[in-house]
CSV table of C-alpha atoms and ligand atoms in Angstrom, one decimal:
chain,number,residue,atom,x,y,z
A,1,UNK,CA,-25.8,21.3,10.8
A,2,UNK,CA,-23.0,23.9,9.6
A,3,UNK,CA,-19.8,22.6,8.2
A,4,UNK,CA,-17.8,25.6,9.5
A,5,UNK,CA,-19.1,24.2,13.2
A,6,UNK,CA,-17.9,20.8,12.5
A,7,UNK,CA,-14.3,21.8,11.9
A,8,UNK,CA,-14.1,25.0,14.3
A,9,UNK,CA,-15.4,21.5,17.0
A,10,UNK,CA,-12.5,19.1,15.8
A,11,UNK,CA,-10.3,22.1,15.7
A,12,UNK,CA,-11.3,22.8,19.8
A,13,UNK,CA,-10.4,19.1,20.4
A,14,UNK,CA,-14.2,18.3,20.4
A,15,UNK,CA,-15.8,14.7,19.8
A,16,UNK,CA,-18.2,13.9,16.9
A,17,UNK,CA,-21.1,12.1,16.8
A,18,UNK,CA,-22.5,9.4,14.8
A,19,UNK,CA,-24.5,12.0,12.8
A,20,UNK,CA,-22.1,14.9,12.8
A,21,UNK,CA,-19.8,12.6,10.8
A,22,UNK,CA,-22.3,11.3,8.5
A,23,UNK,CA,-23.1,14.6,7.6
A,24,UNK,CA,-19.6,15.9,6.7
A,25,UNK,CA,-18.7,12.4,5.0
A,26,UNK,CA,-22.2,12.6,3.2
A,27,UNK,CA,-21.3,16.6,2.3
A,28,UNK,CA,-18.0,16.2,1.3
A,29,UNK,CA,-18.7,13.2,-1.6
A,30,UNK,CA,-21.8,15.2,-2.6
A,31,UNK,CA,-19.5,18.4,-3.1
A,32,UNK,CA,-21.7,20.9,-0.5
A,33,UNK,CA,-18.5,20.4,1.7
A,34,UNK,CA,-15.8,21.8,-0.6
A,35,UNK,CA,-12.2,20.4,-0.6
A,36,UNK,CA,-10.3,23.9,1.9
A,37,UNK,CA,-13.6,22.9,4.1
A,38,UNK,CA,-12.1,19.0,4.1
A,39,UNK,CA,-8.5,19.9,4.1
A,40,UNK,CA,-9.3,22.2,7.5
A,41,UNK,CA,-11.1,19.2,8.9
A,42,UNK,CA,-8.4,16.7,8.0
A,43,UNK,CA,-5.4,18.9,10.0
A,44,UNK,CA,-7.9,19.1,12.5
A,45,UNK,CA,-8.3,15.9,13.0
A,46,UNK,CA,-4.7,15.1,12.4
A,47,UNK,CA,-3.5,17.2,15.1
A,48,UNK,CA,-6.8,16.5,17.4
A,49,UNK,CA,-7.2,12.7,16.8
A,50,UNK,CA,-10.1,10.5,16.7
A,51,UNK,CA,-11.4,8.6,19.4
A,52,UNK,CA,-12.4,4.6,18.5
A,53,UNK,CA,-16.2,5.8,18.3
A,54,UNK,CA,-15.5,8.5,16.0
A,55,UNK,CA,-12.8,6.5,14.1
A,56,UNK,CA,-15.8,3.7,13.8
A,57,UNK,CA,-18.7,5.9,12.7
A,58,UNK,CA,-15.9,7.8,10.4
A,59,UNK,CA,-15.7,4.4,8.6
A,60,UNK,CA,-19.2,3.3,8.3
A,61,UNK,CA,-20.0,6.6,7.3
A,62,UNK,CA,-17.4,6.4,4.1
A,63,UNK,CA,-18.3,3.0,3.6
A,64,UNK,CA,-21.8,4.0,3.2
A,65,UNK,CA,-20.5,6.6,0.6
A,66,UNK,CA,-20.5,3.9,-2.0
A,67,UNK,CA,-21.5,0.8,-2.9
A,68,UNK,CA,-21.0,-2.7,-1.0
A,69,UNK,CA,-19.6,-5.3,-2.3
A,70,UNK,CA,-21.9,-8.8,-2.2
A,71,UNK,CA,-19.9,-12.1,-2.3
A,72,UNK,CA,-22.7,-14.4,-1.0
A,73,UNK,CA,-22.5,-15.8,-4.6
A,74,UNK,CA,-18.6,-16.4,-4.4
A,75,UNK,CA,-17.3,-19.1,-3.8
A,76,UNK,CA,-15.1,-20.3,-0.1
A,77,UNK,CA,-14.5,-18.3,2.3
A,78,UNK,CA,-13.2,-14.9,0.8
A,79,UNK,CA,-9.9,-13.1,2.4
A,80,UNK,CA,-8.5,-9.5,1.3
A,81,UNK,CA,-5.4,-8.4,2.1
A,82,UNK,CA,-3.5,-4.7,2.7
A,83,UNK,CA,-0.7,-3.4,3.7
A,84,UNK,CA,-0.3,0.4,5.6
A,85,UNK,CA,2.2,1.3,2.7
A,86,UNK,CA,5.9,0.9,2.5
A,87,UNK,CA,9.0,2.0,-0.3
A,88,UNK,CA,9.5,-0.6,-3.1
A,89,UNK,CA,6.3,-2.7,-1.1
A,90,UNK,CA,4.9,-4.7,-4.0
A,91,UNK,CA,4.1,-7.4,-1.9
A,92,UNK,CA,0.5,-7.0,-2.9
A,93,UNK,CA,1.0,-8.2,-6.5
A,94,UNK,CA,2.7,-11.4,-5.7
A,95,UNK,CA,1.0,-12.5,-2.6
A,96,UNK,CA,-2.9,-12.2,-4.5
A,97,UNK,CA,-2.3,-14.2,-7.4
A,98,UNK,CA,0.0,-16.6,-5.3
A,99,UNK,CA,-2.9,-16.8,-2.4
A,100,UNK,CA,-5.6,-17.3,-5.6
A,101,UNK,CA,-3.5,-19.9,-7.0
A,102,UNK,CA,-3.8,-21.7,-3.5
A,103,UNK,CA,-7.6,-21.7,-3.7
A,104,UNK,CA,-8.4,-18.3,-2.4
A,105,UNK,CA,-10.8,-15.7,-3.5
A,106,UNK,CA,-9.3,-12.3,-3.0
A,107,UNK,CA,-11.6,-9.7,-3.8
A,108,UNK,CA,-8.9,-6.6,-3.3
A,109,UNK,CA,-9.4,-2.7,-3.6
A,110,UNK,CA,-6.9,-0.6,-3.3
A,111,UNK,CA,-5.1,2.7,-3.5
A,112,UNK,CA,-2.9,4.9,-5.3
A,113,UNK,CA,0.7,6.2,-4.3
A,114,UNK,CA,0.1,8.4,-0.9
A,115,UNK,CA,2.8,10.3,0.8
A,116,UNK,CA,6.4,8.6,0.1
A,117,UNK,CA,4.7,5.1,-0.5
A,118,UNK,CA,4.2,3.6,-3.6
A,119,UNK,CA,0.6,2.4,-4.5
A,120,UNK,CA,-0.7,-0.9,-5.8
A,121,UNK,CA,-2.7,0.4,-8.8
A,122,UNK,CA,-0.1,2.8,-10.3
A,123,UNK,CA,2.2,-0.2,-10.4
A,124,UNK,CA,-0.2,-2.2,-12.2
A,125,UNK,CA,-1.0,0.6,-14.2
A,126,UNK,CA,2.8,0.3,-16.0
A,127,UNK,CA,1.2,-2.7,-17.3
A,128,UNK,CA,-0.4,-1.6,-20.9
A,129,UNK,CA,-3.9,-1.5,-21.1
A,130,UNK,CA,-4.6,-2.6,-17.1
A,131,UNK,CA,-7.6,-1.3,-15.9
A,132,UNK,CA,-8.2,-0.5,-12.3
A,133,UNK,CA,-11.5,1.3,-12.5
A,134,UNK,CA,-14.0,-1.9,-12.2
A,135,UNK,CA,-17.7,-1.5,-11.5
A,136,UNK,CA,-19.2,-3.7,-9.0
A,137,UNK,CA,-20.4,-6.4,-11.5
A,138,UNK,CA,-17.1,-6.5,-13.3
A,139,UNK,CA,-15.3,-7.4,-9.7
A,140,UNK,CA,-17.7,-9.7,-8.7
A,141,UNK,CA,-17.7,-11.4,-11.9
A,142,UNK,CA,-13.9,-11.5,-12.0
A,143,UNK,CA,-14.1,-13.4,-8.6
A,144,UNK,CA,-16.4,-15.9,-9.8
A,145,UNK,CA,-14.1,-16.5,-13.2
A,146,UNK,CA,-10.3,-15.8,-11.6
A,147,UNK,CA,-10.5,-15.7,-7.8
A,148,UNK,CA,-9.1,-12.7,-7.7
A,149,UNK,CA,-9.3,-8.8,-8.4
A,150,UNK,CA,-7.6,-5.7,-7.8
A,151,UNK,CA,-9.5,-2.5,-8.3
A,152,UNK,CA,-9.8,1.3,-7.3
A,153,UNK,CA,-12.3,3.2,-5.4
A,154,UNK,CA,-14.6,4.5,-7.5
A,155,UNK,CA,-17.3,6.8,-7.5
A,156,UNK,CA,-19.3,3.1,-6.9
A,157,UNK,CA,-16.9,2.0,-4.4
A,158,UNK,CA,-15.6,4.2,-1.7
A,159,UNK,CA,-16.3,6.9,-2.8
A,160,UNK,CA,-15.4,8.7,0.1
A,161,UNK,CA,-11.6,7.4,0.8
A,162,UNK,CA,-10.6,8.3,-3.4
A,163,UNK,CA,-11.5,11.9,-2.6
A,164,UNK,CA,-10.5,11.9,1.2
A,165,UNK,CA,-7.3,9.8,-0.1
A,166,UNK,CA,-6.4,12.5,-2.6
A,167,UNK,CA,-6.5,15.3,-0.1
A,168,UNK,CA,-4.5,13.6,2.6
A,169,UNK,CA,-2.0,13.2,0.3
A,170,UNK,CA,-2.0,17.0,-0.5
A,171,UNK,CA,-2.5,17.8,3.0
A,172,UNK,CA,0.6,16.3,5.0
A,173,UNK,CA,-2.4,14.3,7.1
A,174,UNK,CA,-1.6,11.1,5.9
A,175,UNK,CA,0.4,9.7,8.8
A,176,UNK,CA,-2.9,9.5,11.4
A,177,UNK,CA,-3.6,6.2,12.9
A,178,UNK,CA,-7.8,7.0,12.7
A,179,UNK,CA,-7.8,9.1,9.3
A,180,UNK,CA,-5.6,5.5,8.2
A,181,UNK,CA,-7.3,2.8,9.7
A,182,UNK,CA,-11.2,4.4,8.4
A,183,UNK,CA,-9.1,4.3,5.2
A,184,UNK,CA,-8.4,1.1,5.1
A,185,UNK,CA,-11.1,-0.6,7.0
A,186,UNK,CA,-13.8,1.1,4.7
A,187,UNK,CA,-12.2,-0.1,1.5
A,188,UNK,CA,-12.0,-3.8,3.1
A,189,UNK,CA,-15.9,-3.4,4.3
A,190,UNK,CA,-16.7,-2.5,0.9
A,191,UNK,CA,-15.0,-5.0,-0.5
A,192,UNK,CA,-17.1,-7.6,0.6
A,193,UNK,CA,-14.7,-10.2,2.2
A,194,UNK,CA,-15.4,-10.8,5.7
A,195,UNK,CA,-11.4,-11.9,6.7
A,196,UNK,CA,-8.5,-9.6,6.1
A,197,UNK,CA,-5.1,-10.1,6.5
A,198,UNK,CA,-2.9,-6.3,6.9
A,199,UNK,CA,0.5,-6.2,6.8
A,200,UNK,CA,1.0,-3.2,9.2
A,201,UNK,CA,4.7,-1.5,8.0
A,202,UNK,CA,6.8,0.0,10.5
A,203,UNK,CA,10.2,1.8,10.2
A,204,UNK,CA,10.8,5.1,8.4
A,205,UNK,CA,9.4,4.0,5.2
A,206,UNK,CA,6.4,3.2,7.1
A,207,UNK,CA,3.4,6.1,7.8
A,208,UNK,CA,4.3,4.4,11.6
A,209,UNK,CA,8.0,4.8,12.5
A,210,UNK,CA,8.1,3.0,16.0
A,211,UNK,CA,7.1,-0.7,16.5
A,212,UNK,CA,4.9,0.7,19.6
A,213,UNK,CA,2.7,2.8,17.3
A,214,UNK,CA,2.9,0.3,14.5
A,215,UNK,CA,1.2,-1.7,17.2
A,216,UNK,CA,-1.2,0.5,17.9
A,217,UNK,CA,-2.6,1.0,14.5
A,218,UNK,CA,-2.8,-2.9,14.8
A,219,UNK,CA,-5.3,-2.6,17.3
A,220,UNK,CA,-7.3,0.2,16.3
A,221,UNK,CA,-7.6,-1.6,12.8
A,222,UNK,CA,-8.4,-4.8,14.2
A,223,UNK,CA,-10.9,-2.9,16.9
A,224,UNK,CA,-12.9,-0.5,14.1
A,225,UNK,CA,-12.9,-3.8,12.0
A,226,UNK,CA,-14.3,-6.0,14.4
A,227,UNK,CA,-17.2,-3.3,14.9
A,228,UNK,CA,-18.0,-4.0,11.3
A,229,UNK,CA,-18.3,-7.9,12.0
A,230,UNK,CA,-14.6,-8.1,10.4
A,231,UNK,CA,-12.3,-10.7,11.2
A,232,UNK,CA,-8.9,-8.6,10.8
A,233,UNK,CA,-5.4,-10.1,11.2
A,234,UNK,CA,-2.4,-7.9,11.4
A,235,UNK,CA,1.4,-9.1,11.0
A,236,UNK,CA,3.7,-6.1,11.9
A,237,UNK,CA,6.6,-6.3,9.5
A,238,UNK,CA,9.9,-4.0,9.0
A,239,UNK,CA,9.9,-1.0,6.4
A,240,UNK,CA,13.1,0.7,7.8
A,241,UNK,CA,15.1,-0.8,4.5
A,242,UNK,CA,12.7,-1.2,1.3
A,243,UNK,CA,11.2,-4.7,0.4
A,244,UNK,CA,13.2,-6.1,-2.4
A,245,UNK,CA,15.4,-3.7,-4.9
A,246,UNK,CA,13.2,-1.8,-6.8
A,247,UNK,CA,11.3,1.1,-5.9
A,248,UNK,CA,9.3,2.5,-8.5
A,249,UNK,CA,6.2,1.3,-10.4
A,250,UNK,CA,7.6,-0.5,-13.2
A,251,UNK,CA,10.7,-1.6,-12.0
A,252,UNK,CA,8.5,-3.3,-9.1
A,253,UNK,CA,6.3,-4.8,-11.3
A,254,UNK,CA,9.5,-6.3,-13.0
A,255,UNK,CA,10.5,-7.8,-9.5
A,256,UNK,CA,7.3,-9.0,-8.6
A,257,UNK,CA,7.5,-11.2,-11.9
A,258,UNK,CA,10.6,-12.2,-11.1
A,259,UNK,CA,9.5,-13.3,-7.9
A,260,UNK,CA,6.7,-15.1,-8.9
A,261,UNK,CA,8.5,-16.9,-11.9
A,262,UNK,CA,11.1,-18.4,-9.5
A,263,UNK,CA,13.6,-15.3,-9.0
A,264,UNK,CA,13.9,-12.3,-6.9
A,265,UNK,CA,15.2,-10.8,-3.5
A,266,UNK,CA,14.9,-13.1,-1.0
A,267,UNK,CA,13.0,-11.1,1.4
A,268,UNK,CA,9.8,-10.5,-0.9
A,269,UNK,CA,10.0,-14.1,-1.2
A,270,UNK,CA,9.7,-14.8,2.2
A,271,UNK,CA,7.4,-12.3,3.2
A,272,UNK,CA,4.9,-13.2,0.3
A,273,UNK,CA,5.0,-16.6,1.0
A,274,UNK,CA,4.1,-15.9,4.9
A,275,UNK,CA,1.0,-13.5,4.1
A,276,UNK,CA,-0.2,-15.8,1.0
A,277,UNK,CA,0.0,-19.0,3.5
A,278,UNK,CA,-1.9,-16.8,6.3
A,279,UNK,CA,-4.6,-16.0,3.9
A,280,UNK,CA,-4.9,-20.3,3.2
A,281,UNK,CA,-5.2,-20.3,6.9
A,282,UNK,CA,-7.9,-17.6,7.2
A,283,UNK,CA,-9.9,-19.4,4.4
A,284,UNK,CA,-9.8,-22.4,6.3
A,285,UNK,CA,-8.1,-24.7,3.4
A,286,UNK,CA,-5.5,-25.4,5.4
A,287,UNK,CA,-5.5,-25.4,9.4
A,288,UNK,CA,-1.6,-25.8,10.3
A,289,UNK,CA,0.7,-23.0,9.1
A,290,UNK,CA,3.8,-25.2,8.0
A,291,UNK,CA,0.5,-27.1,5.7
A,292,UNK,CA,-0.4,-23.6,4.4
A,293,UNK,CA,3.2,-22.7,3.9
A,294,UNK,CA,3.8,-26.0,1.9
A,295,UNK,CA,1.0,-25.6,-0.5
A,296,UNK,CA,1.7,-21.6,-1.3
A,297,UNK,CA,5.3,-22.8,-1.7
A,298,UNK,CA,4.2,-25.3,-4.3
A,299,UNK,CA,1.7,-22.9,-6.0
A,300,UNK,CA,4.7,-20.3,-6.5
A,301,UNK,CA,7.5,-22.8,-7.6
A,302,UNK,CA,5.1,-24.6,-10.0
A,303,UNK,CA,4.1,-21.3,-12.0
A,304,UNK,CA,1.2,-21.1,-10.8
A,305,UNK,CA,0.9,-18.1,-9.1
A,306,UNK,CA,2.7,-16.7,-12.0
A,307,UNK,CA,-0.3,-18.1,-14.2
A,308,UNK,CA,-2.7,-16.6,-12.1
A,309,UNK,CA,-1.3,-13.4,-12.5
A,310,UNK,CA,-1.4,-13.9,-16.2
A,311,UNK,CA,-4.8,-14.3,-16.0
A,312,UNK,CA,-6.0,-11.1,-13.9
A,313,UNK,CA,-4.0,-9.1,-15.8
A,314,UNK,CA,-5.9,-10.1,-18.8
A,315,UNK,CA,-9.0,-9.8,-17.2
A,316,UNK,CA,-8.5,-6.3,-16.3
A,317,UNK,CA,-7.6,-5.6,-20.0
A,318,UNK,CA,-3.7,-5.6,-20.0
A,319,UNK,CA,-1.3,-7.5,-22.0
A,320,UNK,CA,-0.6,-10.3,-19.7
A,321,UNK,CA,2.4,-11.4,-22.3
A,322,UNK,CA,4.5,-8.9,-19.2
A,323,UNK,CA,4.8,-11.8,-17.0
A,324,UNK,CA,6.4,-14.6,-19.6
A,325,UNK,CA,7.9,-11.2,-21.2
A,326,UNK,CA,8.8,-8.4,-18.3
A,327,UNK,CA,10.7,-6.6,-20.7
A,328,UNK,CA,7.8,-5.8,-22.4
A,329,UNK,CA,7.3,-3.1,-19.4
A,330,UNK,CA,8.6,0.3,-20.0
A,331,UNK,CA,12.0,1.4,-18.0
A,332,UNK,CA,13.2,4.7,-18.3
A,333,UNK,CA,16.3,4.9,-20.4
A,334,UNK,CA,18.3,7.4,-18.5
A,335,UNK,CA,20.6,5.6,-15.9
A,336,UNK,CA,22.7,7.1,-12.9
A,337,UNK,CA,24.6,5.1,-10.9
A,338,UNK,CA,25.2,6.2,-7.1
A,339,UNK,CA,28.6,5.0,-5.8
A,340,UNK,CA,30.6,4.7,-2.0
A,341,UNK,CA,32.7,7.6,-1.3
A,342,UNK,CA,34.0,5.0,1.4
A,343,UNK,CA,34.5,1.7,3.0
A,344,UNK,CA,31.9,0.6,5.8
A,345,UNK,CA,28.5,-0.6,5.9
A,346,UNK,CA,25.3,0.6,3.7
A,347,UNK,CA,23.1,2.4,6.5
A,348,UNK,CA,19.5,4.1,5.6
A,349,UNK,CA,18.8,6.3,8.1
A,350,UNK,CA,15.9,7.5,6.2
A,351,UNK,CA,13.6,5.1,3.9
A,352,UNK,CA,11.0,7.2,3.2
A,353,UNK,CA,13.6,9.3,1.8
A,354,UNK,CA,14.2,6.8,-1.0
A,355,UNK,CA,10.6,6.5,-1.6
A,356,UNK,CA,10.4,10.2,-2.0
A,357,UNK,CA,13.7,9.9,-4.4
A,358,UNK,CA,11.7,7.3,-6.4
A,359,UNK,CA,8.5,9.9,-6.8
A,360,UNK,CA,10.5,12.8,-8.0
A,361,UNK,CA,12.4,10.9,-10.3
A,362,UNK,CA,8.5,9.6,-12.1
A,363,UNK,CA,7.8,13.5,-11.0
A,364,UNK,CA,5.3,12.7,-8.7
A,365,UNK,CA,6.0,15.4,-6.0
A,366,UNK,CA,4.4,14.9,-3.1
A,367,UNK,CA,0.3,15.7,-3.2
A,368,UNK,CA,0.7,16.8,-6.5
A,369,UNK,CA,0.1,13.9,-9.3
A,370,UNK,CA,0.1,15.2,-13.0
A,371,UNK,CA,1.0,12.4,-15.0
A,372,UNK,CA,3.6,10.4,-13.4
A,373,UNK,CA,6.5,8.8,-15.1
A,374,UNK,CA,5.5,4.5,-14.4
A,375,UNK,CA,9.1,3.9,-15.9
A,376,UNK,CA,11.2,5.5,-13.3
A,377,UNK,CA,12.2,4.7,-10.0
A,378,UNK,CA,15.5,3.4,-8.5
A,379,UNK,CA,17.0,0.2,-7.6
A,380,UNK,CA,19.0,-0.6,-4.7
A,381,UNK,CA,22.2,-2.4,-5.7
A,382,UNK,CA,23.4,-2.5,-2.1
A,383,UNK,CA,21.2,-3.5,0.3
A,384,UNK,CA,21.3,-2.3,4.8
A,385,UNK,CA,23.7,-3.6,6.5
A,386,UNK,CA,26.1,-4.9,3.1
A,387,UNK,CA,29.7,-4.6,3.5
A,388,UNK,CA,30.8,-2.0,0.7
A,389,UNK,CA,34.3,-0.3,-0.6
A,390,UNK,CA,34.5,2.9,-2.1
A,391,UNK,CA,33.6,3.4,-5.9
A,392,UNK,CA,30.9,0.0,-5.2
A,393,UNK,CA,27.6,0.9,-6.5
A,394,UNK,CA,25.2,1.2,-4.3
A,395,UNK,CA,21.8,2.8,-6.1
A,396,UNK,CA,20.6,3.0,-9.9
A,397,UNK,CA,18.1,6.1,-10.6
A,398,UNK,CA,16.0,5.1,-13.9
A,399,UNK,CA,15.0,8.6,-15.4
A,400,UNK,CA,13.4,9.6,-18.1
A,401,UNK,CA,14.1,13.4,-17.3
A,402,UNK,CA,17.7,14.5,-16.4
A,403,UNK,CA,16.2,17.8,-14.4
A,404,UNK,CA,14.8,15.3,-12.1
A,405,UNK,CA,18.5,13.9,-10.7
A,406,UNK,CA,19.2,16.6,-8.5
A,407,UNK,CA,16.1,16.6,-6.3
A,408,UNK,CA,16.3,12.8,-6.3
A,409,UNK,CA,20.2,12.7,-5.6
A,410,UNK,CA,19.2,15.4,-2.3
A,411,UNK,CA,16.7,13.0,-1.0
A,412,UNK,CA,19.2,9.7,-1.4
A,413,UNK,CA,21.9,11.6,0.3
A,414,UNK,CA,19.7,12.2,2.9
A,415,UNK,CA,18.5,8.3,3.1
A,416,UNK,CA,21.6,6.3,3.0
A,417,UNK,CA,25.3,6.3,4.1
A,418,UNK,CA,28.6,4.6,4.3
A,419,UNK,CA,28.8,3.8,8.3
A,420,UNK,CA,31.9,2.6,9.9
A,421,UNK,CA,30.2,-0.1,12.2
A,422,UNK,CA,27.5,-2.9,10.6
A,423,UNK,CA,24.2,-1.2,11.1
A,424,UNK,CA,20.9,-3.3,12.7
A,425,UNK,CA,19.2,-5.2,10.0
A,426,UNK,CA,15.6,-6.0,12.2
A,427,UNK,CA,14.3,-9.3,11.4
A,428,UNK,CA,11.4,-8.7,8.2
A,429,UNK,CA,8.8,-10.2,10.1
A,430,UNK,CA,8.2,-8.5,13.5
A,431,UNK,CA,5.6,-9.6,15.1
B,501,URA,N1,-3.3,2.6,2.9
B,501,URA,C1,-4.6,3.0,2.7
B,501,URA,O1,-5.4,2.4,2.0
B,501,URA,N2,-5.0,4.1,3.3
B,501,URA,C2,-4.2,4.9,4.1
B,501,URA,O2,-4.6,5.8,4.7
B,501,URA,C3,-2.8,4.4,4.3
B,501,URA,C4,-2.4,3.3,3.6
């Protein structure tokens, strides 16, 4: 098989086979297919699509880049959960020690920041010390001691979706229902638990702007994981305005924290709670929802979610002192403060916008990570749909670099606005 074939076929519109994809996934983590040769196949695909066959052997094949994951010796019924990525969406880091707390092991590998969205490890990552590179053993282990991990792909696990990942995100071919769900779904195979809960984002912060193809993703990720003898759960919930305030890696951390010590915006709270209480569900502690909702609603008022934390930060080598200390986190010191030019209502016509904002400002540009600032981001002082008067603050940028306001200032002006009637605020939970 030539590689040059391969993406002149996807390029034509042609369908792959089983072996076709094996080969190029196989090639492409063993460095014989070199990163243009992937890039050209990536657009291809991007613009040609996947059917469900390919998009299913395109996941075995990258989960059988690395290895798998064995949890027979864990404890319960396992359950992993992931979200399609959002702006300020740091659900992740409340709902897994809050779902662990409950009684459920949550064996969780996930990603970096990709496109405009913020990701999981570079957040935990503003934690000193955190390590997100596990081996296998270490995860496993961690489950057994914890009930809970949170680690990268590696060159052990997933191998495929850490390279493929990297060049989406320098490719523009990010936003692809197959290229996202193989992303996903081989991470969760890996993983090892057999139950996953995704919280599928739609809006303009989302990779999936309209609810119908926020539904669609739904499907295709609950179809190419039920080939892999999956049980996969989707809850469609709103990115059109970010989740909380903060957007930005340590600034979200900060929030989660809050959150989990008894504070926070009142929508992470409620979204948090509702995935951590599905995950009791799908572990089969509790059967009735208002049951599972009690008991992750005791675990996070009690502190013990916030204990939990505590304890997989430490595990994972960072100084878990953040949580009874969030201060302890690194904020950048330079502060703007982004005001109404007039009365009305806060709009965001564009989240991903502020998402974008929040990656120049840590000087993330999009697809091209040096080393990124973890202690700048933005906070939203005003939130869609407030009622605001001119000179009211409605954004703080934390920066560390001042050359870094302008670009970010561009983006916000072209996120948000004053409007003169109340702009829809979509229920968080869609569907
Ligand atoms: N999250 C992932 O893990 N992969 C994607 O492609 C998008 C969101």
């Amino acid at each position: 098989m030539i590689s040059y074939e391969l993406i002149a076929k996807k390029r034509d519109g042609g369908r792959h086979d089983r072996q076709e994809l094996e080969f190029l996934i196989d090639g492409f983590v063993s460095g014989r297919i070199t990163d243009p040769q992937m890039a050209a196949w990536l657009m291809a695909a991007y613009l040609r699509g996947l059917d469900s066959r390919e998009t299913a052997y395109l996941t075995e094949a990258m989960v059988a880049s690395g290895k798998t994951v064995d949890l027979s010796g864990v404890d319960g019924e396992p359950v992993d959960k992931h979200s399609t990525g959002g702006v300020g969406d740091k659900a992740t880091l409340v709902v897994v020690p809050l779902a662990a707390a409950a009684g459920v092991t949550v064996p969780k590998l996930s990603g970096r920041a990709l496109g405009h969205t913020g990701g999981t490890l570079d957040k935990l990552e503003s934690i000193s010390g955190f390590r997100a590179g596990l081996s296998v053993a270490e995860f496993v282990g961690q489950l057994k001691s914890v009930g809970a991990a949170i680690a990268a792909q590696t060159a052990d696990l997933v191998p495929a979706d850490k390279k493929i990942y990297a060049l989406r995100d320098q490719t523009a071919t990010v936003a692809s229902i197959p290229l996202i769900a193989a992303s996903i779904i081989s991470k969760k195979a890996a993983g090892g638990a057999k139950n996953i809960l995704i919280d599928v984002k739609t809006g303009s912060g989302a990779f999936m702007p309209t609810l119908a193809e926020s539904r669609e993703l739904a499907a295709v990720l609950t179809e190419v994981g039920d080939g892999l003898g999956l049980k996969v759960r989707c809850l469609i919930t709103d990115m059109s305005r970010p989740l909380g305030r903060a957007v930005g890696n340590a600034l979200e951390v900060k929030e989660a924290i809050d959150c989990l010590t008894g504070g926070g915006p009142a929508d992470l709270r409620e979204l948090s709670v509702r995935l951590a209480a599905l995950m009791v569900e799908m572990a089969g502690l509790v059967a009735d929802p208002d049951g599972a909702v009690r008991l992750v609603t005791k675990c996070l008022d009690s502190g013990q979610g916030a204990q939990k934390f505590k304890e997989m930060i430490a595990a994972q080598g960072g100084d878990s002192r953040v949580v009874d200390s969030p201060d302890l986190l690194s904020v950048a010191p330079g502060r703007r403060v982004i005001a109404a030019e007039s009365d009305g209502w806060l709009n965001i016509a564009d989240c991903g916008r502020l998402g974008l904002a929040s990656a120049v400002l840590a000087g993330g540009h999009l697809g091209e990570k040096g080393q990124i600032d973890r202690s700048a981001g933005l906070v939203m002082l005003a939130k869609l749909g407030d009622p605001v008067k001119t000179g009211d603050p409605l954004i703080e940028l934390y920066y560390s670099d001042k050359d870094r306001l302008e670009a970010a200032g561009a983006a916000i002006a072209e996120a948000i606005g004053v409007v003169s009637a109340r702009p829809e605020v979509r229920p968080l939970i869609r569907e």
